[in-house]
Amino acid sequence: MTTSLNRRFLLAQRPVGPATRDTFSYEEKPLGEPGPGQILVENHYLSLDPAMRGWMNEGKSYIAPVGLGEVMRALGVGKVLASQHPDYAVGDFVNGALGVQDYFLGEPKGFYKVDPLRAPLPLYLSALGMTGMTAYFALLDVGAPKAGETVVISGAAGAVGSVAGQIARIKGCRVVGIAGGAEKCRFLTEELGFDAAIDYKQGDLAAALKRECPKGIDVYFDNVGGDILDAVLTRLNFKARVVICGAISQYNNEESVKGPANYLALLVNRARMEGFVVMDHAAHFADAAREMGGWLADGRLKSKEHIVEGLEHFPETLNKLFTGENFGKLILKVR
Ligand SMILES: NC(=O)c1ccc[n+]([C@@H]2O[C@H](COP(=O)([O-])OP(=O)(O)OC[C@H]3O[C@@H](n4cnc5c(N)ncnc54)[C@H](OP(=O)(O)O)[C@@H]3O)[C@@H](O)[C@H]2O)c1
């Protein structure tokens, strides 16, 4: 049993615009012991996700908001130090909602075990974790791409987008990524095998989409929303599928969310737009992880992680997602 203090970030106020250091309060608390049904976990890596910004807001969503004064929710992987739960033993590694803190103490609701001998721990937060599951199910179940179709992905150099694009390539599609900056675009075409990449920061996205998608767009995997969604809608094909995976351009908005002005493209093309939440597919994660593991092993799928060390850097590190400073799956290394 450890005698360490537990450093933790609590949600102190609901932010308007981007979260700042003042959004959180920081405290150090002595560790307790697990009660019946509980486990104590030392957190190793925490997943930083755009969704965390949404969890800070009040109101109805697909999951309850983090309460004021509660530890900020975060998924992570860590090692069981003590257990009073029949399914978990000391030394097991687990994946679950560990929170932005050094140690998790509580009931392991929704937790599952991971094997650090089969894959490095950060991979269980990227391609083999929620990120990979999101890319897999949002693309294959909602986007349903067929070989030869054109798939466009926004946020393409990010955690979800980069995996989704590679899966679309595996399925034989023409894949066009939209990302910010020349370095990210080069990474998509030269390292991940995307057919083309568009730097949306260079302007005239409509012309670039016309150039790179000469046969129109059959599947649009949207991670960003806003103006990029609007531009893509104008190039949709008959019976196209638009996957609403996320809308990061809107999460820090101080005004209301900007909806798509060009939505009548759905009517004209008998196309559809469908929202996606990864947890709906939890029953099939193990099968997907097995298939993704095979692709990682045979080199058809590459996973890029961006690891920042130090729990104390949590607030600034989270914001890298919104400035585009992250390059790959953003992970906070706790120990
Ligand atoms: N529905 C679900 O179940 C589910 C699950 C997981 C994630 N998601 C969603 O998937 C999306 C990607 O998440 P992720 O974890 O993979 O993050 P990520 O793509 O690794 O990081 C976010 C990226 O978004 C881009 N970005 C930020 N602000 C932008 C803006 N205003 N306009 C255009 N691009 C912007 C930046 O890339 P650039 O440098 O290219 O701008 C940044 O690197 C998010 O929308 C997230 O909410 C949904």
XYZ file of C-alpha atoms and ligand atoms in Angstrom, residues 48-51 62 130-131 134 155-161 178-181 184 200-201 221-224 228 244-251 276-279 320-330, ligand 1:
98
model
C -6.859 13.832 -23.181
C -9.956 14.106 -25.349
C -11.897 16.971 -26.946
C -14.998 15.526 -25.272
C -24.823 11.602 -24.035
C -11.517 4.527 -27.303
C -9.868 6.486 -30.098
C -14.351 5.484 -32.466
C -9.200 16.443 -38.235
C -7.378 13.845 -40.312
C -3.977 14.051 -38.635
C -5.544 13.733 -35.188
C -6.053 10.622 -33.109
C -9.422 9.499 -34.470
C -9.036 10.928 -37.972
C -8.211 17.689 -44.184
C -5.708 18.940 -41.597
C -4.016 22.129 -40.424
C -0.502 22.765 -41.731
C 0.429 17.253 -40.810
C -7.533 23.945 -44.599
C -5.463 26.825 -43.217
C -16.127 11.592 -41.550
C -16.552 14.854 -39.661
C -14.478 15.637 -36.593
C -14.599 19.421 -36.753
C -15.373 22.695 -43.093
C -21.010 13.301 -37.244
C -18.231 12.054 -35.006
C -17.357 15.426 -33.503
C -17.319 19.179 -34.046
C -14.206 20.444 -32.314
C -14.403 23.847 -34.019
C -17.577 24.469 -31.996
C -16.704 23.171 -28.510
C -22.243 8.653 -33.511
C -21.333 7.845 -29.885
C -18.638 5.243 -29.403
C -20.071 3.757 -26.193
C -3.371 21.701 -27.330
C -6.338 19.831 -28.820
C -8.043 23.119 -29.602
C -5.006 24.968 -30.928
C -3.919 22.026 -33.085
C -0.597 21.744 -31.227
C -1.140 18.033 -30.674
C 0.160 15.706 -33.358
C -1.349 12.279 -32.759
C -3.260 10.925 -29.780
C -2.730 13.360 -26.896
N -18.555 10.609 -31.034
C -17.697 9.911 -30.304
O -18.020 8.888 -29.704
C -16.277 10.412 -30.240
C -15.282 9.708 -29.544
C -13.972 10.225 -29.552
C -13.714 11.410 -30.227
N -14.717 12.070 -30.868
C -14.481 13.304 -31.608
O -13.483 13.074 -32.568
C -12.845 14.316 -32.869
C -11.334 14.122 -32.846
O -10.925 13.789 -31.529
P -9.421 13.338 -31.246
O -9.373 12.834 -29.866
O -8.978 12.484 -32.365
O -8.637 14.715 -31.285
P -7.459 15.100 -32.282
O -8.010 15.063 -33.668
O -6.261 14.281 -31.980
O -7.124 16.592 -31.863
C -7.966 17.625 -32.196
C -7.564 18.256 -33.549
O -8.655 19.018 -34.024
C -8.187 19.998 -34.895
N -8.873 21.274 -34.623
C -8.923 21.937 -33.457
N -9.652 23.064 -33.612
C -10.072 23.074 -34.901
C -10.861 23.977 -35.682
N -11.384 25.095 -35.136
N -11.091 23.688 -36.974
C -10.571 22.577 -37.535
N -9.815 21.674 -36.858
C -9.579 21.935 -35.554
C -6.675 20.153 -34.651
O -6.005 19.613 -35.782
P -5.466 20.584 -36.980
O -4.079 20.958 -36.571
O -5.546 19.697 -38.156
O -6.378 21.769 -37.023
C -6.426 19.254 -33.437
O -5.168 18.634 -33.491
C -13.367 15.332 -31.870
O -14.377 16.102 -32.459
C -13.942 14.462 -30.778
O -14.937 15.111 -30.047
C -15.979 11.589 -30.877
